[in-house]
Structure formats: structure tokens, C-alpha cells
């Protein structure tokens, strides 16, 4: 049985807090073993970092007894995993927040391998909100709204990129991730990336929806993915005959297994 990663598709509906954030906070509490868990909230600071952290802090506290702490990374800066995840001042859970996904990817890229290794070695649960969820993949879909010049999602969802972009992520889950699926119309972007062979498979998350991904928990050694929240998780993989992709949607309480 492996450890769990928590992915959140965005959204701020207060009625979803317990379902969406509760499992992550409980995992951090289990790691803290009797202490109030410290949860590091990584925010890409574009000048409003403290204000952005202030949005997440009450949500986490509402989900369970915890002590959120801000981890502000300046735009163009790098996330320093050892400073946050290791030692006596290390956190018991890591939440990577939302914002401009390509910028988050750049902040983590140089130390992605060491970040993933420290999370696993220290048993620290990871949660990603929007950009943080996309970043959890090995091959991260970070934005774009056109595939070979053809529009596949609204331009406003492009994250300041034109063509769909896939860049190295943290490799915490065995599939690519897209977010705000129903609200921003991003499911076709993920489908385009899978159809083109740029990612092997993917999961698109609606807002106020989370999945808990437990590595090695499936009968075949694959990851078990459990869905919670108000929306749906949509899986995308190539059809067996190679002609197009297959999409399946799962609501709260459902689970599925992803091999690899």
C-alpha cells in the first residue's frame, strides 16, 4: 500500500470543504501523530501572496484542526524542498495552491525530483489545488487553448499560452491532470493531449471536486483513485484501436484504478 496524493479541481464552494479538503487534513494529522499538523501552503507570489494565502487558511482550518503556514515563492523564483519538507521545522502536509500554472511549473522544475523524493521519504501528503493539481503529474498539462492551431478550449483557459503545452511535473500520479473541467471547458484540451500521444492518460476535475490517489493500492499494483465533492472526475485514455479517445465520468463516492 502506498501513500496518497490529493488533487482538487479548483472552486470555492464552502459546502464542499469537508469532502474536498478533509481527507488531506486527516492524512497530515496522521503524519503529525498527536501534534496539530503544520500544512505548508505554497503560493506563487505575484505581489499578493499574503492575500492569496489568506483565502486558503480558513478553508483548511474548517476542514480540520491544523496550522496552515505560508510558503511564498516569488514570481520567477524556485521552491526549495529541503527548507520546507525536511528537519524539525518541516511540514506535515503540503498544499500547492492555484494561480498561473506555467509559472508554478517553472518554480518547481529544477527541484522536482528532490521534492517528490522528500515527500515520499518523509511520508508527507501532497495536495494540489488547480495549478498544484496539474503539477502533480509526471507530464503536466500546463495550459494552451489550441492544438495544431485548432481551438480545443476557451482562450481564457489558456494560462497565457497558445498551443497546448505539456511540461515536466512532479510525477506523483500516473496520469496527466486538467482542472476546472466543467466550468472552463478544459476536458477537450486534455483529450487533445491524449489523442496526440503527448500524455498516455489523464483525469480532468470539475471545480469543488477532489480525488485521492493511493499508489499501489490496486489489485494489479496500480493506483486507486477515489472521487469526492460536488462535481465529477473525467478519465481520458486512448481507444484500444487507436482511433480517438474514450472518456468516462465518475461522481462522488466512485473509485477507479489506474495502472502504471
CSV table of C-alpha atoms in Angstrom, one decimal:
chain,number,residue,atom,x,y,z
A,1,UNK,CA,0.0,0.0,0.0
A,2,UNK,CA,1.4,3.4,-1.0
A,3,UNK,CA,0.8,6.9,0.2
A,4,UNK,CA,-1.9,9.3,-1.0
A,5,UNK,CA,-1.9,12.4,-3.2
A,6,UNK,CA,-4.9,14.7,-3.2
A,7,UNK,CA,-5.9,16.7,-6.3
A,8,UNK,CA,-8.5,19.4,-6.3
A,9,UNK,CA,-10.1,20.9,-9.4
A,10,UNK,CA,-10.4,24.4,-8.1
A,11,UNK,CA,-13.6,26.1,-6.7
A,12,UNK,CA,-14.6,27.8,-3.5
A,13,UNK,CA,-18.0,26.4,-2.6
A,14,UNK,CA,-18.0,26.2,1.2
A,15,UNK,CA,-20.3,23.2,1.3
A,16,UNK,CA,-17.6,21.1,-0.4
A,17,UNK,CA,-14.8,21.9,2.2
A,18,UNK,CA,-15.2,18.8,4.4
A,19,UNK,CA,-15.3,16.4,1.4
A,20,UNK,CA,-12.7,18.0,-0.7
A,21,UNK,CA,-10.1,19.0,2.0
A,22,UNK,CA,-11.0,16.8,4.9
A,23,UNK,CA,-9.1,13.6,3.7
A,24,UNK,CA,-5.9,15.6,3.1
A,25,UNK,CA,-6.0,17.3,6.5
A,26,UNK,CA,-6.6,14.0,8.2
A,27,UNK,CA,-3.7,12.5,6.4
A,28,UNK,CA,-1.5,15.3,7.6
A,29,UNK,CA,-2.8,14.8,11.1
A,30,UNK,CA,-1.9,11.1,11.0
A,31,UNK,CA,1.6,12.0,10.0
A,32,UNK,CA,1.8,14.5,12.8
A,33,UNK,CA,1.0,11.7,15.3
A,34,UNK,CA,-0.7,13.7,18.0
A,35,UNK,CA,0.6,17.2,17.2
A,36,UNK,CA,-1.5,19.8,15.4
A,37,UNK,CA,-0.3,19.3,11.8
A,38,UNK,CA,1.6,22.0,10.1
A,39,UNK,CA,0.4,22.4,6.5
A,40,UNK,CA,2.6,24.4,4.1
A,41,UNK,CA,0.7,26.4,1.6
A,42,UNK,CA,2.8,27.1,-1.5
A,43,UNK,CA,1.7,30.3,-3.2
A,44,UNK,CA,3.3,31.8,-6.2
A,45,UNK,CA,3.6,35.4,-5.0
A,46,UNK,CA,2.8,37.9,-7.8
A,47,UNK,CA,2.6,40.7,-5.2
A,48,UNK,CA,-0.5,39.5,-3.4
A,49,UNK,CA,0.9,36.4,-1.8
A,50,UNK,CA,-0.3,37.0,1.8
A,51,UNK,CA,-3.8,37.8,0.5
A,52,UNK,CA,-3.8,34.6,-1.5
A,53,UNK,CA,-2.7,32.6,1.5
A,54,UNK,CA,-5.5,34.2,3.5
A,55,UNK,CA,-8.0,32.5,1.1
A,56,UNK,CA,-6.7,29.0,1.8
A,57,UNK,CA,-6.0,29.3,5.6
A,58,UNK,CA,-9.7,29.4,6.8
A,59,UNK,CA,-10.7,26.6,4.3
A,60,UNK,CA,-8.0,24.3,5.7
A,61,UNK,CA,-8.9,25.2,9.3
A,62,UNK,CA,-12.6,24.5,8.5
A,63,UNK,CA,-11.7,21.0,7.2
A,64,UNK,CA,-9.9,20.0,10.4
A,65,UNK,CA,-7.6,21.0,13.3
A,66,UNK,CA,-4.4,22.2,11.6
A,67,UNK,CA,-1.9,25.1,11.4
A,68,UNK,CA,-1.5,26.4,7.9
A,69,UNK,CA,1.8,28.2,7.2
A,70,UNK,CA,2.5,30.3,4.1
A,71,UNK,CA,5.3,29.3,1.7
A,72,UNK,CA,5.5,32.3,-0.6
A,73,UNK,CA,7.6,31.8,-3.8
A,74,UNK,CA,8.3,35.0,-5.7
A,75,UNK,CA,7.4,35.0,-9.4
A,76,UNK,CA,10.4,33.7,-11.2
A,77,UNK,CA,11.8,32.1,-8.0
A,78,UNK,CA,12.3,28.4,-7.1
A,79,UNK,CA,10.6,26.3,-4.5
A,80,UNK,CA,13.2,25.0,-2.0
A,81,UNK,CA,12.0,21.5,-1.0
A,82,UNK,CA,14.6,20.8,1.8
A,83,UNK,CA,13.7,24.1,3.6
A,84,UNK,CA,10.0,23.2,3.7
A,85,UNK,CA,9.9,19.4,3.9
A,86,UNK,CA,12.9,18.4,6.0
A,87,UNK,CA,14.1,18.9,9.5
A,88,UNK,CA,12.4,19.9,12.8
A,89,UNK,CA,10.5,22.8,11.1
A,90,UNK,CA,9.3,20.6,8.2
A,91,UNK,CA,5.6,20.5,7.4
A,92,UNK,CA,3.2,17.5,7.9
A,93,UNK,CA,1.3,18.3,4.7
A,94,UNK,CA,2.0,20.3,1.5
A,95,UNK,CA,-0.7,22.2,-0.4
A,96,UNK,CA,0.4,23.7,-3.7
A,97,UNK,CA,-2.1,26.4,-4.5
A,98,UNK,CA,-3.7,27.9,-7.6
A,99,UNK,CA,-2.5,30.6,-10.0
A,100,UNK,CA,-0.7,30.7,-13.3
A,101,UNK,CA,0.1,27.0,-14.0
A,102,UNK,CA,3.2,27.6,-16.2
A,103,UNK,CA,4.8,29.8,-13.5
A,104,UNK,CA,4.2,27.1,-10.8
A,105,UNK,CA,5.8,24.5,-13.1
A,106,UNK,CA,8.8,26.7,-13.6
A,107,UNK,CA,9.1,27.3,-9.8
A,108,UNK,CA,9.2,23.5,-9.1
A,109,UNK,CA,11.0,22.3,-12.3
A,110,UNK,CA,14.6,22.5,-11.1
A,111,UNK,CA,14.0,20.5,-7.9
A,112,UNK,CA,11.0,18.3,-9.0
A,113,UNK,CA,12.8,15.0,-8.3
A,114,UNK,CA,14.1,16.0,-4.9
A,115,UNK,CA,10.6,17.4,-4.0
A,116,UNK,CA,8.9,14.1,-4.9
A,117,UNK,CA,11.6,12.1,-3.1
A,118,UNK,CA,11.3,14.1,0.1
A,119,UNK,CA,7.5,13.8,0.1
A,120,UNK,CA,7.8,10.0,-0.2
A,121,UNK,CA,10.7,9.6,2.2
A,122,UNK,CA,9.1,11.8,4.9
A,123,UNK,CA,5.6,10.4,4.3
A,124,UNK,CA,4.2,13.9,3.7
A,125,UNK,CA,0.9,14.0,1.9
A,126,UNK,CA,0.6,16.4,-1.1
A,127,UNK,CA,-2.5,18.3,-2.1
A,128,UNK,CA,-2.7,20.3,-5.3
A,129,UNK,CA,-5.4,23.0,-6.0
A,130,UNK,CA,-5.9,23.8,-9.6
A,131,UNK,CA,-2.3,24.6,-10.8
A,132,UNK,CA,-1.0,22.4,-7.9
A,133,UNK,CA,-3.1,19.5,-9.2
A,134,UNK,CA,-1.8,19.8,-12.7
A,135,UNK,CA,1.7,19.9,-11.4
A,136,UNK,CA,1.4,16.6,-9.7
A,137,UNK,CA,1.6,14.7,-13.0
A,138,UNK,CA,4.8,13.4,-14.5
A,139,UNK,CA,3.8,15.1,-17.8
A,140,UNK,CA,1.9,18.2,-16.7
A,141,UNK,CA,-0.6,19.9,-19.0
A,142,UNK,CA,0.1,23.5,-18.0
A,143,UNK,CA,-2.1,25.4,-20.4
A,144,UNK,CA,-2.8,26.4,-24.0
A,145,UNK,CA,-6.1,26.5,-25.9
A,146,UNK,CA,-5.2,25.3,-29.4
A,147,UNK,CA,-3.9,22.0,-30.7
A,148,UNK,CA,-2.1,22.4,-34.0
A,149,UNK,CA,-3.8,25.7,-34.5
A,150,UNK,CA,-7.3,24.4,-33.8
A,151,UNK,CA,-9.2,25.7,-30.7
A,152,UNK,CA,-9.9,22.9,-28.2
A,153,UNK,CA,-11.0,25.0,-25.2
A,154,UNK,CA,-11.8,28.7,-24.5
A,155,UNK,CA,-8.9,31.1,-24.9
A,156,UNK,CA,-9.4,32.4,-21.4
A,157,UNK,CA,-8.4,29.0,-20.1
A,158,UNK,CA,-5.1,29.0,-21.9
A,159,UNK,CA,-3.0,30.2,-19.0
A,160,UNK,CA,-1.3,32.8,-21.3
A,161,UNK,CA,-0.2,30.1,-23.7
A,162,UNK,CA,-1.4,29.5,-27.2
A,163,UNK,CA,-0.6,25.9,-28.2
A,164,UNK,CA,-1.4,23.2,-25.6
A,165,UNK,CA,1.8,22.8,-23.5
A,166,UNK,CA,3.0,19.6,-21.7
A,167,UNK,CA,6.0,20.1,-19.4
A,168,UNK,CA,7.7,18.0,-16.7
A,169,UNK,CA,5.8,17.8,-13.4
A,170,UNK,CA,6.4,16.1,-10.1
A,171,UNK,CA,5.5,12.6,-11.1
A,172,UNK,CA,3.3,11.9,-8.1
A,173,UNK,CA,0.4,10.4,-10.0
A,174,UNK,CA,0.3,8.1,-13.1
A,175,UNK,CA,-1.8,10.4,-15.3
A,176,UNK,CA,-2.0,13.9,-16.6
A,177,UNK,CA,-4.4,16.3,-14.8
A,178,UNK,CA,-6.6,19.1,-16.0
A,179,UNK,CA,-8.8,21.3,-13.8
A,180,UNK,CA,-11.9,23.4,-13.8
A,181,UNK,CA,-13.2,20.9,-16.4
A,182,UNK,CA,-16.9,21.7,-16.5
A,183,UNK,CA,-16.5,25.4,-15.6
A,184,UNK,CA,-13.8,26.3,-18.0
A,185,UNK,CA,-14.3,23.7,-20.7
A,186,UNK,CA,-10.9,22.1,-20.3
A,187,UNK,CA,-11.8,18.5,-20.8
A,188,UNK,CA,-11.3,18.7,-24.6
A,189,UNK,CA,-7.7,20.1,-24.0
A,190,UNK,CA,-6.8,17.0,-22.1
A,191,UNK,CA,-8.5,14.8,-24.7
A,192,UNK,CA,-6.4,16.5,-27.4
A,193,UNK,CA,-3.2,15.9,-25.4
A,194,UNK,CA,-4.0,12.2,-25.0
A,195,UNK,CA,-5.1,11.8,-28.7
A,196,UNK,CA,-1.8,13.3,-29.8
A,197,UNK,CA,0.1,10.9,-27.6
A,198,UNK,CA,1.6,13.7,-25.6
A,199,UNK,CA,0.3,12.1,-22.4
A,200,UNK,CA,-0.7,8.5,-22.0
A,201,UNK,CA,-3.8,9.1,-20.0
A,202,UNK,CA,-5.5,11.8,-18.0
A,203,UNK,CA,-8.0,12.9,-15.4
A,204,UNK,CA,-9.9,16.2,-15.7
A,205,UNK,CA,-11.5,17.5,-12.5
A,206,UNK,CA,-14.5,19.8,-12.1
A,207,UNK,CA,-14.4,22.5,-9.5
A,208,UNK,CA,-15.2,21.7,-5.9
A,209,UNK,CA,-14.2,18.1,-6.7
A,210,UNK,CA,-11.2,16.1,-5.4
A,211,UNK,CA,-9.6,12.8,-6.0
A,212,UNK,CA,-7.5,10.9,-3.5
A,213,UNK,CA,-4.9,8.8,-5.4
A,214,UNK,CA,-3.3,6.0,-3.4
A,215,UNK,CA,-0.3,4.5,-5.1
A,216,UNK,CA,0.0,0.7,-5.2
A,217,UNK,CA,-3.5,0.1,-3.7
A,218,UNK,CA,-5.0,-1.7,-6.7
A,219,UNK,CA,-5.0,-5.4,-7.2
A,220,UNK,CA,-2.6,-5.0,-10.1
A,221,UNK,CA,-0.4,-2.7,-8.1
A,222,UNK,CA,-1.9,0.4,-9.8
A,223,UNK,CA,-3.2,3.5,-8.1
A,224,UNK,CA,-6.7,3.6,-6.7
A,225,UNK,CA,-8.5,6.9,-7.3
A,226,UNK,CA,-11.4,7.9,-5.1
A,227,UNK,CA,-13.7,10.8,-6.0
A,228,UNK,CA,-15.2,13.3,-3.6
A,229,UNK,CA,-17.0,16.6,-3.7
A,230,UNK,CA,-19.8,18.3,-5.8
A,231,UNK,CA,-18.7,17.6,-9.4
A,232,UNK,CA,-17.1,14.8,-11.4
A,233,UNK,CA,-13.7,13.4,-12.3
A,234,UNK,CA,-13.4,12.5,-16.0
A,235,UNK,CA,-10.9,9.9,-17.2
A,236,UNK,CA,-9.4,10.1,-20.7
A,237,UNK,CA,-7.4,7.4,-22.4
A,238,UNK,CA,-6.8,6.3,-26.0
A,239,UNK,CA,-9.2,3.8,-27.5
A,240,UNK,CA,-7.9,0.2,-28.0
A,241,UNK,CA,-8.0,0.6,-31.7
A,242,UNK,CA,-6.1,3.9,-31.6
A,243,UNK,CA,-9.0,5.8,-33.1
A,244,UNK,CA,-9.7,8.7,-30.8
A,245,UNK,CA,-10.1,8.7,-27.0
A,246,UNK,CA,-12.5,7.3,-24.5
A,247,UNK,CA,-13.9,9.5,-21.7
A,248,UNK,CA,-15.7,8.2,-18.6
A,249,UNK,CA,-17.0,10.4,-15.8
A,250,UNK,CA,-17.2,9.5,-12.1
A,251,UNK,CA,-19.1,11.2,-9.3
A,252,UNK,CA,-18.6,11.4,-5.6
A,253,UNK,CA,-18.1,8.0,-3.9
A,254,UNK,CA,-16.9,6.3,-7.0
A,255,UNK,CA,-13.4,4.9,-7.4
A,256,UNK,CA,-11.3,3.5,-10.3
A,257,UNK,CA,-7.8,2.1,-10.8
A,258,UNK,CA,-5.1,3.5,-13.0
A,259,UNK,CA,-2.2,1.1,-13.8
A,260,UNK,CA,1.3,2.2,-14.0
